[in-house]
């Protein structure tokens, strides 16, 4: 294992324009910390990359010295500790260039969705963000990117036209549907397994405003609201994107007064069609249970964070997810049995069911590594690990929820929202066996010494696996 003392030839990193930080240096702890404070990163060295050249130099050095490499933009995905090795921090690389004529954005590795939303909005355009614009665009896209508007427009990775990426040997590549096609495939859903993306070009959608927000009922009305939502999802058009679940909100000033400290059943939604038609579609939900706080309104896309109201400040979080193939009444009973109003000591801040299907179920124009297209719903849970409640009770509640819902599951998870990466078989659940084998083959080709080994990564393929087609049985 690499240790600080044995880090060879740090001198080679002196070409780097950004800061090169070692434990004890001023700024090291701040640079290492991510949005998710659950994991404490303690790399041997951090390169604060300022551009492509810094990433190339850092990776050449890592390759020459056999130093393991991690990459971090915002640390929203900091679900695992980066111990030892090199951390490439892309947080300084935040350039976004919008081409309104082509309706595209070129997004540098460290840009948050907020940067892209604000750059695109003056042109009447929007990117396919997730539930929080504070997340990094590139880290989200390489995990497929499940957008708030996914049922209408598909996965964020479906709109990517090209990547600029540095493979672990320090080589810069341009990957698109016609060049470096295996890299292009692996970078759309395969997460950070094959290289460090320095920028990507994505299409934007023409969208200025939408009807969106949350319908909040007091928790005792969860059963009628959530059951009505499950039935409603079977018939709503693809322009209706929604999620429902239970929220145990803390009494913090960042939340609007009527919601603060409350225990809520909520439907959160986004509708991109005619607002009057959207309001009409919502009638069965508003009639199902008394709505205590109705925050559904027409809003500019720049306000999209108001729909899900994700935490905006760094916190130690435990997230988890599983994909579901259906949500029959007994599944909703199982969900409420774990997190509903009858469970008073549940430590989960939020447990939510997202409606999938629509454009999310159709294949991308160019084949990719996303393996969630067969899911009709996505179950996700998040807890804050600050005591109390303690980490053990969070872990017990998380496991119990996903176990109770497993009869309705596809057996898979979504890599972006999976949370703490477990052993290789746990991580493999993000892909079908065929895609998993192909991803391992791609990793073995581009990262043959397994430098990119932190987090949700796959093992190298064996020699025998390299010679057989992906998915073929031995
Ligand atoms: C509040 C919140 C809401 C979220 N909502 C959604 C959602 O709606 N839909 C969804 O799909 N996901 C969602 N996520 C998950 C999010 O997409 C992932 O955490 C994603 O990794 C965030 O990227 P980041 O760069 O901000 O994270 P980081 O922690 O900086 O990076 C996480 C991982 O992304 C990869 N990565 C980052 N940068 C690069 C790079 N330059 N090259 C190659 N790989 C890279 C690496 O594997 C890295 O370990 C949410 C997360 C949070 C905390």
Coordinates of C-alpha atoms and ligand atoms in Angstrom, one line a residue:
X1 CA 0.0 0.0 0.0
X2 CA 1.2 3.5 -0.9
X3 CA 2.0 5.7 2.1
X4 CA 2.9 9.3 2.3
X5 CA 6.5 8.5 3.1
X6 CA 6.9 6.3 0.1
X7 CA 5.3 8.5 -2.5
X8 CA 7.9 8.5 -5.2
X9 CA 9.1 11.5 -7.1
X10 CA 6.5 14.2 -6.1
X11 CA 8.9 16.5 -8.0
X12 CA 7.2 15.5 -11.2
X13 CA 4.0 17.1 -10.0
X14 CA 5.8 20.5 -9.9
X15 CA 4.6 21.2 -13.5
X16 CA 1.0 21.3 -12.2
X17 CA -0.4 24.8 -12.2
X18 CA -2.9 24.2 -9.4
X19 CA -2.1 23.4 -5.8
X20 CA -0.4 20.1 -4.9
X21 CA -1.3 19.4 -1.3
X22 CA -0.1 16.8 1.2
X23 CA -1.5 16.0 4.6
X24 CA -0.8 18.8 7.0
X25 CA -0.6 21.5 4.2
X26 CA -2.9 24.5 4.5
X27 CA -6.0 23.9 2.5
X28 CA -5.6 20.1 2.4
X29 CA -8.6 19.3 4.6
X30 CA -10.8 21.7 2.8
X31 CA -9.8 20.4 -0.6
X32 CA -10.3 16.8 0.5
X33 CA -13.8 17.3 2.1
X34 CA -16.8 16.7 -0.1
X35 CA -20.5 17.7 0.2
X36 CA -21.2 14.3 1.8
X37 CA -19.3 14.4 5.1
X38 CA -19.9 10.7 5.8
X39 CA -16.5 9.8 4.4
X40 CA -13.2 11.3 5.6
X41 CA -10.8 11.5 2.6
X42 CA -7.1 11.1 3.5
X43 CA -5.2 10.8 0.2
X44 CA -1.4 11.0 0.2
X45 CA -1.6 13.9 -2.2
X46 CA -4.2 16.1 -3.8
X47 CA -3.8 17.8 -7.1
X48 CA -6.1 20.8 -7.4
X49 CA -6.4 20.6 -11.2
X50 CA -6.9 23.8 -13.2
X51 CA -7.3 22.3 -16.6
X52 CA -6.7 19.4 -18.9
X53 CA -2.9 19.7 -18.7
X54 CA -2.9 19.3 -14.9
X55 CA -5.1 16.1 -15.2
X56 CA -2.7 14.7 -17.8
X57 CA 0.4 15.4 -15.7
X58 CA -1.3 14.0 -12.6
X59 CA -2.3 10.8 -14.3
X60 CA 1.1 10.3 -16.0
X61 CA 2.7 10.6 -12.6
X62 CA 0.2 8.2 -11.1
X63 CA 0.8 5.7 -13.9
X64 CA 4.5 5.9 -13.6
X65 CA 4.5 5.5 -9.9
X66 CA 1.6 3.0 -9.6
X67 CA -0.3 5.4 -7.4
X68 CA -4.1 4.7 -7.1
X69 CA -6.2 7.6 -8.3
X70 CA -9.6 9.1 -7.2
X71 CA -11.4 12.1 -8.7
X72 CA -13.7 14.5 -6.9
X73 CA -15.7 17.5 -8.1
X74 CA -18.2 18.3 -5.4
X75 CA -18.1 15.2 -3.2
X76 CA -21.8 14.7 -3.5
X77 CA -20.9 11.1 -4.1
X78 CA -18.4 10.9 -1.2
X79 CA -19.9 7.6 0.1
X80 CA -16.5 6.0 0.6
X81 CA -13.2 7.1 2.1
X82 CA -10.4 7.9 -0.3
X83 CA -7.5 6.6 1.7
X84 CA -3.9 6.9 0.4
X85 CA -3.2 7.5 -3.3
X86 CA -3.8 10.6 -5.4
X87 CA -7.0 12.7 -5.4
X88 CA -7.6 14.8 -8.5
X89 CA -9.8 17.6 -7.4
X90 CA -11.6 19.2 -10.4
X91 CA -13.5 21.8 -8.3
X92 CA -11.6 24.7 -10.1
X93 CA -12.6 23.5 -13.6
X94 CA -16.1 25.1 -13.7
X95 CA -16.2 26.6 -17.2
X96 CA -19.5 26.2 -19.1
X97 CA -20.0 27.4 -22.7
X98 CA -23.5 27.4 -24.2
X99 CA -24.0 27.3 -27.9
X100 CA -27.6 28.5 -28.3
X101 CA -27.7 27.8 -32.0
X102 CA -26.7 24.2 -31.6
X103 CA -28.5 24.0 -28.3
X104 CA -25.5 22.5 -26.6
X105 CA -23.3 23.1 -23.5
X106 CA -19.6 22.3 -23.1
X107 CA -19.2 21.5 -19.4
X108 CA -15.9 21.3 -17.6
X109 CA -15.2 18.5 -15.1
X110 CA -15.9 20.5 -11.9
X111 CA -19.0 22.4 -13.0
X112 CA -22.1 22.0 -10.9
X113 CA -25.5 21.8 -12.6
X114 CA -26.2 25.2 -11.1
X115 CA -23.4 26.6 -13.3
X116 CA -25.0 25.0 -16.4
X117 CA -28.6 26.0 -15.5
X118 CA -27.6 29.6 -15.1
X119 CA -25.6 29.7 -18.3
X120 CA -28.4 28.0 -20.3
X121 CA -31.4 29.9 -18.9
X122 CA -30.9 33.2 -20.8
X123 CA -31.2 31.3 -24.0
X124 CA -34.4 29.6 -23.0
X125 CA -32.5 26.3 -22.6
X126 CA -32.1 23.8 -19.7
X127 CA -29.9 20.8 -18.9
X128 CA -31.3 17.5 -17.6
X129 CA -30.4 18.0 -13.9
X130 CA -31.3 15.7 -11.1
X131 CA -33.1 16.7 -8.0
X132 CA -30.3 19.1 -6.9
X133 CA -28.4 21.5 -9.1
X134 CA -25.6 21.5 -6.5
X135 CA -24.4 18.1 -7.8
X136 CA -21.5 17.9 -10.3
X137 CA -22.6 17.6 -13.9
X138 CA -19.9 15.2 -15.0
X139 CA -20.0 12.8 -12.0
X140 CA -23.7 12.6 -12.4
X141 CA -23.6 12.0 -16.2
X142 CA -21.0 9.2 -16.0
X143 CA -23.4 7.4 -13.6
X144 CA -26.1 7.7 -16.3
X145 CA -27.8 10.7 -14.7
X146 CA -31.4 10.2 -13.6
X147 CA -33.0 13.6 -14.3
X148 CA -36.0 15.1 -12.6
X149 CA -37.5 15.3 -16.1
X150 CA -36.4 11.7 -17.0
X151 CA -39.8 10.3 -18.0
X152 CA -40.0 13.1 -20.6
X153 CA -36.5 13.3 -21.9
X154 CA -34.6 10.2 -20.8
X155 CA -31.3 9.9 -19.0
X156 CA -28.9 12.8 -19.0
X157 CA -26.3 10.6 -20.5
X158 CA -28.6 10.0 -23.5
X159 CA -28.1 13.7 -24.5
X160 CA -24.3 13.6 -24.3
X161 CA -22.6 14.1 -27.6
X162 CA -18.9 13.8 -26.6
X163 CA -16.4 13.5 -23.8
X164 CA -12.9 14.7 -23.5
X165 CA -11.3 12.2 -21.2
X166 CA -7.8 11.3 -19.9
X167 CA -7.2 7.6 -19.4
X168 CA -5.0 6.5 -16.5
X169 CA -1.9 6.3 -18.7
X170 CA -2.2 10.1 -19.2
X171 CA -3.5 10.0 -22.8
X172 CA -6.2 12.5 -23.8
X173 CA -9.1 11.1 -25.9
X174 CA -12.1 12.6 -27.6
X175 CA -14.9 10.0 -27.4
X176 CA -18.2 10.2 -29.2
X177 CA -20.6 8.0 -31.1
X178 CA -18.1 7.5 -34.0
X179 CA -14.7 7.8 -32.3
X180 CA -13.4 5.8 -29.3
X181 CA -16.8 4.2 -29.2
X182 CA -16.0 1.8 -26.3
X183 CA -14.9 4.7 -24.1
X184 CA -18.1 6.6 -25.2
X185 CA -20.1 3.5 -24.2
X186 CA -18.4 3.1 -20.8
X187 CA -18.6 6.7 -19.8
X188 CA -22.4 6.8 -20.1
X189 CA -23.5 4.7 -17.1
X190 CA -20.2 2.9 -16.3
X191 CA -19.3 5.6 -13.7
X192 CA -15.6 6.6 -13.2
X193 CA -14.1 3.2 -14.2
X194 CA -12.1 4.1 -17.4
X195 CA -10.7 7.6 -17.1
X196 CA -11.0 11.1 -15.8
X197 CA -13.4 13.2 -17.9
X198 CA -12.1 16.8 -18.3
X199 CA -15.2 18.0 -20.2
X200 CA -18.3 16.9 -22.0
X201 CA -20.7 18.3 -24.6
X202 CA -24.3 17.8 -24.0
X203 CA -27.5 18.8 -25.8
X204 CA -29.8 21.1 -23.9
X205 CA -33.6 21.1 -24.0
X206 CA -35.7 24.1 -25.0
X207 CA -37.4 24.9 -21.7
X208 CA -37.9 28.1 -19.7
X209 CA -40.5 27.1 -17.1
X210 CA -42.5 24.2 -15.8
X211 CA -45.3 23.4 -13.4
X212 CA -43.6 21.9 -10.4
X213 CA -43.4 21.6 -6.6
X214 CA -44.7 19.5 -3.8
X215 CA -48.0 18.5 -2.3
X216 CA -47.5 17.9 1.4
X217 CA -50.0 16.1 3.6
X218 CA -49.5 15.4 7.3
X219 CA -48.0 11.9 7.7
X220 CA -51.3 10.4 9.1
X221 CA -52.7 10.8 5.5
X222 CA -49.8 9.0 3.9
X223 CA -51.8 5.9 3.0
X224 CA -54.5 7.5 0.8
X225 CA -52.0 10.0 -0.8
X226 CA -49.4 7.4 -1.6
X227 CA -51.9 4.8 -2.8
X228 CA -53.6 7.3 -5.0
X229 CA -50.2 8.3 -6.4
X230 CA -49.3 4.7 -7.2
X231 CA -52.6 4.2 -9.1
X232 CA -52.2 7.6 -10.8
X233 CA -48.7 6.7 -12.2
X234 CA -50.2 3.9 -14.2
X235 CA -51.9 6.4 -16.5
X236 CA -50.2 9.8 -16.5
X237 CA -48.4 10.9 -19.7
X238 CA -44.7 11.0 -20.1
X239 CA -44.6 14.8 -19.4
X240 CA -45.6 14.1 -15.8
X241 CA -42.5 13.3 -13.7
X242 CA -43.1 12.6 -10.0
X243 CA -42.0 11.0 -6.8
X244 CA -43.8 10.3 -3.6
X245 CA -42.6 9.4 -0.1
X246 CA -42.2 10.2 3.6
X247 CA -40.1 13.1 4.9
X248 CA -39.1 13.6 8.5
X249 CA -37.8 17.1 8.2
X250 CA -35.5 18.7 10.8
X251 CA -36.4 22.0 12.3
X252 CA -33.8 24.0 10.4
X253 CA -34.1 27.5 9.0
X254 CA -33.0 26.4 5.5
X255 CA -36.5 24.9 5.1
X256 CA -39.6 27.1 4.6
X257 CA -41.6 27.6 7.8
X258 CA -44.7 25.5 7.1
X259 CA -42.5 22.4 6.4
X260 CA -39.8 22.9 9.0
X261 CA -39.6 20.1 11.6
X262 CA -42.7 18.3 10.1
X263 CA -43.4 14.7 9.4
X264 CA -44.9 14.7 5.8
X265 CA -46.2 12.5 3.1
X266 CA -45.3 14.3 -0.1
X267 CA -45.7 14.0 -3.9
X268 CA -43.1 16.1 -5.7
X269 CA -43.6 16.6 -9.4
X270 CA -42.6 18.4 -12.6
X271 CA -44.8 18.8 -15.6
X272 CA -43.5 20.3 -18.8
X273 CA -46.8 20.4 -20.7
X274 CA -49.6 23.0 -20.6
X275 CA -49.9 24.2 -17.0
X276 CA -53.7 24.0 -17.0
X277 CA -53.5 20.4 -18.2
X278 CA -51.0 19.7 -15.5
X279 CA -53.3 21.1 -12.8
X280 CA -56.1 19.0 -14.2
X281 CA -54.0 15.9 -13.9
X282 CA -53.3 16.7 -10.3
X283 CA -56.9 16.7 -9.3
X284 CA -57.0 13.0 -8.2
X285 CA -54.0 13.6 -5.9
X286 CA -55.4 16.7 -4.3
X287 CA -58.7 14.9 -3.7
X288 CA -57.1 11.8 -2.2
X289 CA -56.0 13.4 1.1
X290 CA -56.1 16.8 2.8
X291 CA -53.1 18.8 1.4
X292 CA -51.7 20.9 4.2
X293 CA -49.1 22.7 2.1
X294 CA -49.5 23.0 -1.6
X295 CA -46.3 24.3 -3.3
X296 CA -47.1 23.4 -6.9
X297 CA -46.7 26.4 -9.2
X298 CA -45.3 27.5 -12.5
X299 CA -41.6 28.3 -12.0
X300 CA -38.6 29.1 -14.1
X301 CA -36.3 26.2 -14.6
X302 CA -33.7 28.1 -12.6
X303 CA -35.9 27.5 -9.5
X304 CA -35.9 23.7 -10.0
X305 CA -34.3 23.0 -6.6
X306 CA -37.6 24.0 -5.0
X307 CA -39.3 20.8 -6.3
X308 CA -37.4 18.3 -4.2
X309 CA -35.9 20.6 -1.6
X310 CA -32.7 18.5 -1.2
X311 CA -30.3 19.6 1.5
X312 CA -28.1 22.5 0.3
X313 CA -25.4 22.4 3.0
X314 CA -22.8 19.7 3.4
X315 CA -23.9 16.9 5.8
X316 CA -22.9 13.3 6.6
X317 CA -25.5 11.3 4.7
X318 CA -26.2 7.6 4.1
X319 CA -28.1 7.2 0.8
X320 CA -29.3 3.9 -0.8
X321 CA -31.4 2.8 -3.7
X322 CA -33.1 -0.1 -5.4
X323 CA -34.9 -0.4 -8.6
X324 CA -38.5 -1.8 -8.7
X325 CA -40.4 -3.4 -11.5
X326 CA -43.9 -2.7 -10.1
X327 CA -45.7 -1.1 -7.2
X328 CA -48.8 -3.1 -6.4
X329 CA -50.9 -2.3 -3.3
X330 CA -49.0 -4.8 -1.2
X331 CA -45.7 -3.1 -2.1
X332 CA -47.0 0.3 -0.9
X333 CA -48.1 -1.4 2.3
X334 CA -44.6 -2.8 2.7
X335 CA -43.1 0.7 2.1
X336 CA -45.4 2.3 4.7
X337 CA -44.8 -0.6 7.1
X338 CA -41.1 0.5 7.2
X339 CA -41.3 4.3 6.9
X340 CA -44.9 5.3 7.3
X341 CA -46.7 7.1 10.1
X342 CA -46.9 4.0 12.3
X343 CA -43.1 3.8 12.5
X344 CA -42.3 6.5 15.1
X345 CA -38.6 5.9 15.6
X346 CA -37.6 5.6 11.9
X347 CA -34.2 7.3 11.5
X348 CA -34.5 7.9 7.7
X349 CA -34.8 11.6 6.7
X350 CA -36.5 10.7 3.4
X351 CA -37.7 7.6 1.8
X352 CA -39.0 8.1 -1.7
X353 CA -40.4 6.3 -4.7
X354 CA -39.6 7.9 -8.1
X355 CA -41.8 7.1 -11.1
X356 CA -39.5 5.8 -13.9
X357 CA -40.7 4.5 -17.3
X358 CA -41.5 6.8 -20.3
X359 CA -38.4 7.9 -22.0
X360 CA -36.3 6.3 -19.3
X361 CA -37.4 2.9 -20.6
X362 CA -36.3 3.5 -24.2
X363 CA -32.8 2.7 -25.4
X364 CA -30.4 5.5 -26.1
X365 CA -29.7 6.4 -29.8
X366 CA -26.1 5.1 -29.2
X367 CA -25.8 2.1 -26.9
X368 CA -24.7 2.8 -23.4
X369 CA -24.0 1.2 -20.0
X370 CA -27.1 2.3 -18.2
X371 CA -29.0 -0.7 -16.8
X372 CA -32.1 0.8 -15.3
X373 CA -34.4 0.9 -18.3
X374 CA -36.5 -2.0 -17.1
X375 CA -37.4 -0.3 -13.8
X376 CA -40.9 1.3 -13.3
X377 CA -40.0 2.9 -10.0
X378 CA -36.8 3.7 -8.0
X379 CA -36.8 3.4 -4.2
X380 CA -34.3 5.8 -2.5
X381 CA -33.6 6.6 1.1
X382 CA -31.4 9.1 2.8
X383 CA -30.5 9.6 6.4
X384 CA -28.3 12.0 8.2
X385 CA -25.6 10.3 10.2
X386 CA -25.1 12.9 12.8
X387 CA -26.0 11.4 16.2
X388 CA -28.7 10.7 17.1
X389 CA -29.8 8.6 15.3
X390 CA -26.7 6.6 15.2
X391 CA -25.2 4.9 12.2
X392 CA -26.3 1.5 13.3
X393 CA -30.0 2.3 13.5
X394 CA -29.7 4.0 10.1
X395 CA -28.1 0.9 8.7
X396 CA -30.8 -1.4 10.2
X397 CA -33.6 0.8 8.9
X398 CA -32.0 1.1 5.4
X399 CA -31.5 -2.7 5.1
X400 CA -35.1 -3.4 6.4
X401 CA -36.6 -1.0 3.9
X402 CA -34.8 -2.5 0.9
X403 CA -35.4 -6.1 2.1
X404 CA -39.2 -5.4 2.5
X405 CA -39.3 -4.0 -1.0
X406 CA -37.1 -6.7 -2.6
X407 CA -40.0 -8.9 -3.8
X408 CA -41.0 -6.0 -6.1
X409 CA -37.4 -5.2 -7.2
X410 CA -35.5 -5.9 -10.4
X411 CA -32.5 -7.0 -8.2
X412 CA -30.5 -4.0 -9.4
X413 CA -29.5 -0.5 -8.2
X414 CA -28.6 2.7 -9.8
X415 CA -24.9 3.5 -9.5
X416 CA -25.4 7.2 -8.9
X417 CA -27.7 6.8 -6.0
X418 CA -26.5 3.4 -4.6
X419 CA -24.7 5.0 -1.7
X420 CA -21.9 3.2 0.1
X421 CA -20.3 0.8 -2.4
X422 CA -20.0 -2.6 -0.8
X423 CA -18.0 -5.6 -2.1
X424 CA -17.7 -6.5 -5.8
X425 CA -21.0 -8.4 -5.9
X426 CA -22.8 -5.4 -4.3
X427 CA -21.3 -3.0 -6.8
X428 CA -22.1 -5.4 -9.7
X429 CA -25.8 -4.9 -8.9
X430 CA -25.7 -1.6 -10.9
X431 CA -25.4 -3.5 -14.2
X432 CA -26.8 -6.5 -16.0
X433 CA -24.3 -9.4 -16.1
X434 CA -23.6 -8.6 -19.8
X435 CA -22.9 -5.0 -19.2
X436 CA -20.8 -5.8 -16.1
X437 CA -18.6 -8.1 -18.1
X438 CA -18.2 -5.6 -20.9
X439 CA -17.4 -2.8 -18.4
X440 CA -14.7 -5.0 -16.8
X441 CA -13.3 -5.6 -20.2
X442 CA -13.3 -1.9 -21.0
X443 CA -11.6 -1.2 -17.6
X444 CA -8.9 -3.8 -18.2
X445 CA -8.2 -2.1 -21.6
X446 CA -8.1 1.5 -20.4
X447 CA -6.9 1.0 -16.8
X448 CA -5.0 -2.3 -16.9
X449 CA -3.2 -1.7 -13.6
X450 CA -6.5 -0.7 -11.8
X451 CA -5.4 2.8 -10.8
X452 CA -9.0 3.9 -10.6
X453 CA -10.0 1.6 -7.8
X454 CA -11.9 3.8 -5.4
X455 CA -15.6 3.8 -4.9
X456 CA -18.1 2.3 -7.3
X457 CA -15.5 0.6 -9.5
X458 CA -15.5 -2.8 -11.1
X459 CA -12.7 -5.4 -10.9
X460 CA -10.4 -6.0 -13.9
X461 CA -11.5 -8.9 -16.2
X462 CA -9.4 -12.1 -16.1
X463 CA -7.4 -13.0 -19.1
X464 CA -10.0 -15.7 -20.0
X465 CA -12.8 -13.1 -19.6
X466 CA -10.9 -10.7 -21.9
X467 CA -11.1 -13.3 -24.7
X468 CA -14.8 -14.0 -24.6
X469 CA -17.6 -11.7 -25.7
X470 CA -19.3 -9.8 -22.9
X471 CA -22.1 -11.8 -21.4
X472 CA -21.0 -15.2 -22.7
X473 CA -21.0 -17.9 -20.0
X474 CA -17.9 -19.8 -19.2
Ligands
LIG1 C1 -28.7 15.9 -2.9 C2 -28.3 14.9 -4.0 C3 -29.3 14.7 -5.0 C4 -29.0 13.8 -6.0 N1 -29.9 13.6 -7.0 C5 -29.6 12.8 -8.1 C6 -30.5 12.6 -9.1 O1 -31.6 13.2 -9.1 N2 -30.1 11.8 -10.1 C7 -28.9 11.1 -10.2 O2 -28.6 10.4 -11.1 N3 -28.1 11.3 -9.2 C8 -28.4 12.1 -8.1 N4 -27.5 12.3 -7.1 C9 -26.2 11.5 -7.1 C10 -25.1 12.2 -7.9 O3 -25.4 12.1 -9.3 C11 -23.8 11.5 -7.6 O4 -23.5 11.7 -6.3 C12 -22.7 12.1 -8.5 O5 -21.6 11.3 -8.4 C13 -22.4 13.5 -8.2 O6 -21.3 13.9 -8.9 P1 -20.2 14.9 -8.2 O7 -19.2 15.2 -9.2 O8 -21.0 16.0 -7.6 O9 -19.7 14.0 -7.1 P2 -18.2 13.6 -6.6 O10 -18.4 13.1 -5.2 O11 -17.3 14.8 -6.8 O12 -17.8 12.4 -7.6 C14 -18.4 11.2 -7.4 C15 -17.9 10.2 -8.4 O13 -18.2 10.6 -9.7 C16 -17.2 10.2 -10.6 N5 -16.6 11.3 -11.2 C17 -16.6 12.6 -10.7 N6 -15.9 13.4 -11.5 C18 -15.4 12.6 -12.5 C19 -14.6 12.9 -13.7 N7 -14.2 14.1 -14.0 N8 -14.3 11.8 -14.5 C20 -14.8 10.6 -14.2 N9 -15.5 10.3 -13.1 C21 -15.9 11.3 -12.3 C22 -16.2 9.4 -9.8 O14 -16.6 8.0 -9.8 C23 -16.4 10.0 -8.4 O15 -16.0 9.1 -7.4 C24 -27.7 13.1 -6.0 C25 -26.8 13.3 -5.0 C26 -27.1 14.2 -4.0 C27 -26.2 14.3 -2.8

